[in-house]
Short mmCIF file of C-alpha atoms in Angstrom, two decimals:
data_model
loop_
_atom_site.label_atom_id
_atom_site.label_comp_id
_atom_site.label_asym_id
_atom_site.label_seq_id
_atom_site.Cartn_x
_atom_site.Cartn_y
_atom_site.Cartn_z
CA ASP P 1 -16.78 31.15 -22.79
CA VAL P 2 -15.14 30.65 -19.45
CA LYS P 3 -11.39 31.03 -19.54
CA VAL P 4 -9.15 29.57 -16.85
CA THR P 5 -5.52 30.44 -17.46
CA GLN P 6 -2.53 28.80 -15.82
CA SER P 7 0.59 30.88 -16.13
CA SER P 8 3.00 28.10 -17.13
CA ARG P 9 2.52 24.98 -19.24
CA TYR P 10 5.86 23.44 -18.24
CA LEU P 11 8.03 24.13 -15.22
CA VAL P 12 11.28 22.55 -14.05
CA LYS P 13 12.44 23.27 -10.50
CA ARG P 14 15.08 21.95 -8.15
CA THR P 15 14.47 20.14 -4.88
CA GLY P 16 14.01 22.61 -2.04
CA GLU P 17 12.95 25.54 -4.21
CA LYS P 18 9.82 27.52 -3.42
CA VAL P 19 7.43 27.20 -6.36
CA PHE P 20 4.43 29.34 -7.28
CA LEU P 21 1.74 28.12 -9.65
CA GLU P 22 -0.67 30.83 -10.76
CA CYS P 23 -4.24 30.51 -11.98
CA VAL P 24 -6.58 33.25 -13.22
CA GLN P 25 -10.24 32.95 -14.24
CA ASP P 26 -12.28 35.57 -16.07
CA MET P 27 -15.86 34.63 -15.12
CA ASP P 28 -16.12 36.07 -11.62
CA HIS P 29 -16.41 32.54 -10.19
CA GLU P 30 -16.46 32.25 -6.42
CA ASN P 31 -15.02 28.74 -6.28
CA MET P 32 -11.50 27.84 -7.31
CA PHE P 33 -9.68 24.53 -6.99
CA TRP P 34 -6.23 23.01 -7.35
CA TYR P 35 -5.87 19.36 -8.36
CA ARG P 36 -2.91 17.21 -9.20
CA GLN P 37 -3.13 14.38 -11.70
CA ASP P 38 -0.89 11.32 -11.64
CA PRO P 39 -1.02 8.12 -13.72
CA GLY P 40 -3.05 5.45 -11.97
CA LEU P 41 -4.18 7.83 -9.20
CA GLY P 42 -6.45 10.14 -11.17
CA LEU P 43 -7.22 13.67 -10.06
CA ARG P 44 -6.77 14.48 -6.40
CA LEU P 45 -7.91 17.68 -4.74
CA ILE P 46 -5.15 19.66 -3.02
CA TYR P 47 -6.90 22.85 -1.87
CA PHE P 48 -9.97 24.86 -2.74
CA SER P 49 -11.39 28.28 -2.02
CA TYR P 50 -14.99 29.48 -1.80
CA ASP P 51 -14.17 33.16 -1.58
CA VAL P 52 -11.41 35.72 -1.39
CA LYS P 53 -9.01 34.98 1.47
CA MET P 54 -10.81 31.71 2.17
CA LYS P 55 -9.16 28.35 1.75
CA GLU P 56 -9.92 24.79 2.68
CA LYS P 57 -7.79 21.67 2.58
CA GLY P 58 -8.59 19.01 0.06
CA ASP P 59 -7.52 15.39 0.21
CA ILE P 60 -3.74 15.85 -0.14
CA PRO P 61 -2.74 19.30 1.23
CA GLU P 62 0.58 18.25 2.78
CA GLY P 63 3.52 20.16 1.33
CA TYR P 64 1.30 22.79 -0.30
CA SER P 65 -0.28 26.10 0.60
CA VAL P 66 -2.52 28.50 -1.33
CA SER P 67 -3.28 32.17 -1.60
CA ARG P 68 -6.43 33.92 -2.79
CA GLU P 69 -6.00 37.68 -2.41
CA LYS P 70 -8.22 38.54 -5.38
CA LYS P 71 -11.35 36.78 -6.58
CA GLU P 72 -9.95 35.97 -10.01
CA ARG P 73 -6.60 34.59 -8.89
CA PHE P 74 -5.74 31.43 -6.97
CA SER P 75 -2.10 30.55 -6.35
CA LEU P 76 -0.67 27.20 -5.33
CA ILE P 77 2.61 27.32 -3.41
CA LEU P 78 5.07 24.51 -2.90
CA GLU P 79 7.03 25.70 0.12
CA SER P 80 9.99 23.37 -0.50
CA ALA P 81 9.62 21.36 -3.68
CA SER P 82 10.31 17.64 -3.53
CA THR P 83 10.61 15.04 -6.28
CA ASN P 84 7.31 13.42 -5.26
CA GLN P 85 5.58 16.65 -6.22
CA THR P 86 6.46 16.09 -9.86
CA SER P 87 3.02 16.00 -11.46
CA MET P 88 0.45 17.68 -13.68
CA TYR P 89 -1.30 20.46 -11.75
CA LEU P 90 -4.77 21.53 -12.81
CA CYS P 91 -6.68 24.61 -11.71
CA ALA P 92 -10.47 24.82 -11.97
CA SER P 93 -13.26 27.24 -11.14
CA SER P 94 -17.05 27.26 -10.78
CA TRP P 95 -19.94 29.39 -9.58
CA GLY P 96 -20.22 29.66 -5.82
CA GLN P 97 -23.68 29.09 -4.42
CA ARG P 98 -24.71 27.02 -7.41
CA TYR P 99 -23.52 23.58 -6.42
CA ASN P 100 -24.90 22.31 -9.67
CA SER P 101 -22.67 24.48 -11.84
CA PRO P 102 -19.99 22.81 -13.96
CA LEU P 103 -16.29 22.91 -13.23
CA HIS P 104 -14.06 24.64 -15.80
CA PHE P 105 -10.39 23.69 -16.02
CA GLY P 106 -7.23 25.36 -17.20
CA ASN P 107 -4.75 23.63 -19.51
CA GLY P 108 -2.55 22.44 -16.70
CA THR P 109 1.03 22.96 -15.57
CA ARG P 110 3.42 20.05 -15.93
CA LEU P 111 5.87 20.43 -13.03
CA THR P 112 9.10 18.48 -12.85
CA VAL P 113 11.17 18.62 -9.65
CA THR P 114 14.75 17.40 -10.05
CA LYS X 1 -16.46 7.31 1.15
CA GLN X 2 -17.51 7.99 -2.45
CA GLU X 3 -15.65 5.92 -5.02
CA VAL X 4 -15.97 6.37 -8.77
CA THR X 5 -15.02 3.63 -11.21
CA GLN X 6 -14.74 3.71 -14.98
CA ILE X 7 -14.60 0.52 -16.98
CA PRO X 8 -12.99 -0.21 -19.37
CA ALA X 9 -9.74 1.65 -18.79
CA ALA X 10 -9.11 1.68 -22.53
CA LEU X 11 -11.24 1.16 -25.62
CA SER X 12 -10.43 1.03 -29.33
CA VAL X 13 -13.17 1.21 -31.97
CA PRO X 14 -13.34 1.74 -35.73
CA GLU X 15 -14.56 5.08 -37.03
CA GLY X 16 -18.34 5.37 -37.36
CA GLU X 17 -19.17 3.01 -34.51
CA ASN X 18 -21.57 4.00 -31.74
CA LEU X 19 -20.07 3.42 -28.31
CA VAL X 20 -20.86 3.60 -24.60
CA LEU X 21 -18.54 4.58 -21.78
CA ASN X 22 -19.44 3.54 -18.24
CA CYS X 23 -19.13 5.27 -14.88
CA SER X 24 -20.24 3.82 -11.54
CA PHE X 25 -20.28 5.39 -8.09
CA THR X 26 -20.84 3.97 -4.61
CA ASP X 27 -22.81 6.73 -2.84
CA SER X 28 -26.09 7.64 -4.57
CA ALA X 29 -26.50 10.90 -2.60
CA ILE X 30 -25.07 13.13 -5.32
CA TYR X 31 -25.83 16.66 -6.54
CA ASN X 32 -24.68 16.06 -10.08
CA LEU X 33 -22.40 14.09 -12.36
CA GLN X 34 -20.14 15.66 -14.94
CA TRP X 35 -18.41 14.14 -17.96
CA PHE X 36 -15.11 15.56 -19.17
CA ARG X 37 -12.77 15.01 -22.08
CA GLN X 38 -9.00 15.30 -21.74
CA ASP X 39 -6.59 15.42 -24.67
CA PRO X 40 -2.97 14.33 -24.06
CA GLY X 41 -1.03 16.84 -21.98
CA LYS X 42 -4.01 19.19 -21.71
CA GLY X 43 -6.59 20.19 -19.14
CA LEU X 44 -10.14 18.88 -18.90
CA THR X 45 -12.97 20.08 -21.12
CA SER X 46 -16.48 19.86 -19.69
CA LEU X 47 -18.82 17.87 -21.96
CA LEU X 48 -22.06 17.37 -20.05
CA LEU X 49 -23.42 18.00 -16.58
CA ILE X 50 -26.38 15.97 -15.31
CA GLN X 51 -28.24 17.21 -12.24
CA SER X 52 -29.37 14.63 -9.69
CA SER X 53 -33.00 15.22 -10.71
CA GLN X 54 -32.30 14.54 -14.41
CA ARG X 55 -32.13 11.26 -16.27
CA GLU X 56 -30.10 12.40 -19.26
CA GLN X 57 -28.41 15.27 -21.09
CA THR X 58 -27.58 15.61 -24.76
CA SER X 59 -25.08 17.70 -26.68
CA GLY X 60 -24.61 16.99 -30.36
CA ARG X 61 -23.44 13.39 -30.79
CA LEU X 62 -23.09 12.93 -27.03
CA ASN X 63 -25.76 11.66 -24.68
CA ALA X 64 -25.19 11.10 -20.98
CA SER X 65 -27.59 9.20 -18.75
CA LEU X 66 -27.83 8.95 -14.98
CA ASP X 67 -29.37 6.23 -12.82
CA LYS X 68 -28.81 7.35 -9.24
CA SER X 69 -30.45 4.35 -7.63
CA SER X 70 -28.04 1.94 -9.28
CA GLY X 71 -25.07 4.31 -9.05
CA ARG X 72 -24.42 4.35 -12.79
CA SER X 73 -23.93 6.79 -15.62
CA THR X 74 -23.21 6.16 -19.27
CA LEU X 75 -21.81 8.42 -21.98
CA TYR X 76 -23.06 7.48 -25.43
CA ILE X 77 -21.07 8.71 -28.44
CA ALA X 78 -22.81 8.34 -31.78
CA ALA X 79 -20.98 7.88 -35.09
CA SER X 80 -17.52 8.10 -33.54
CA GLN X 81 -14.76 10.03 -35.32
CA PRO X 82 -10.95 9.98 -34.96
CA GLY X 83 -11.22 13.43 -33.37
CA ASP X 84 -13.13 11.84 -30.49
CA SER X 85 -9.94 10.06 -29.41
CA ALA X 86 -9.15 11.24 -25.90
CA THR X 87 -9.49 10.23 -22.27
CA TYR X 88 -13.02 10.57 -20.91
CA LEU X 89 -13.50 11.15 -17.20
CA CYS X 90 -16.61 11.25 -15.08
CA ALA X 91 -16.87 13.06 -11.76
CA VAL X 92 -19.60 13.13 -9.13
CA ARG X 93 -20.34 15.91 -6.68
CA GLY X 94 -22.18 15.34 -3.46
CA GLY X 95 -22.38 12.91 -0.63
CA ALA X 96 -20.94 13.79 2.74
CA THR X 97 -18.28 16.21 1.52
CA ASN X 98 -19.87 17.86 -1.53
CA LYS X 99 -16.52 17.55 -3.27
CA LEU X 100 -16.04 16.52 -6.88
CA ILE X 101 -14.73 12.95 -6.98
CA PHE X 102 -13.18 11.76 -10.25
CA GLY X 103 -12.95 8.39 -11.88
CA THR X 104 -9.61 7.37 -13.42
CA GLY X 105 -10.95 7.65 -16.95
CA THR X 106 -11.41 5.64 -20.14
CA LEU X 107 -8.84 6.11 -22.89
CA LEU X 108 -10.70 6.04 -26.20
CA ALA X 109 -9.02 5.48 -29.55
CA VAL X 110 -11.13 5.79 -32.70
CA GLN X 111 -9.36 4.19 -35.63
CA PRO X 112 -9.80 5.79 -39.09
#
């Protein structure tokens, strides 16, 4: 079974802090994604990566950056956390060239910025 | 721009009932459609993936159908159980961006 692991289930940070959210997958997937989920807005794509050191902006990249130094790890960085970044963050992965492969999600990180 | 809609937003049924969840999308040029389940406070669990060339997929008590031309998919759950209570989301991949676009989900409650 595919395992996508997010390092923290709950995180509380202060406004202005730099925040790192880590995600690791164990299936050698090329594609990795970061979403945020908010009530009434659904899941929105922040950033994704098709390969090591590659990254592409999703629909709401402002205020975020990402890092993919190793194939199995995809990090989401909040450069200066703000209260409107309080949300559930979900990492996902899938096979690369196979556009028809399913997406596998981690359990999410509930981030609160105070 | 692809838009995905799920109606109803919430559904409550008695245990044992067969039920259908609906998903509609505006752009029929899709690669696939995926159904997910999400338990409260958790991530998404993939249930079924239907390729654009397929009409349906089955897994246990679940059956998902796809009608690309009308922009609709349904998830059929047979003999519902309280453990089926969760939010069900559909997502389509394809169109101009090839991204996965999610619906806002249907919250299902199965009453014992």
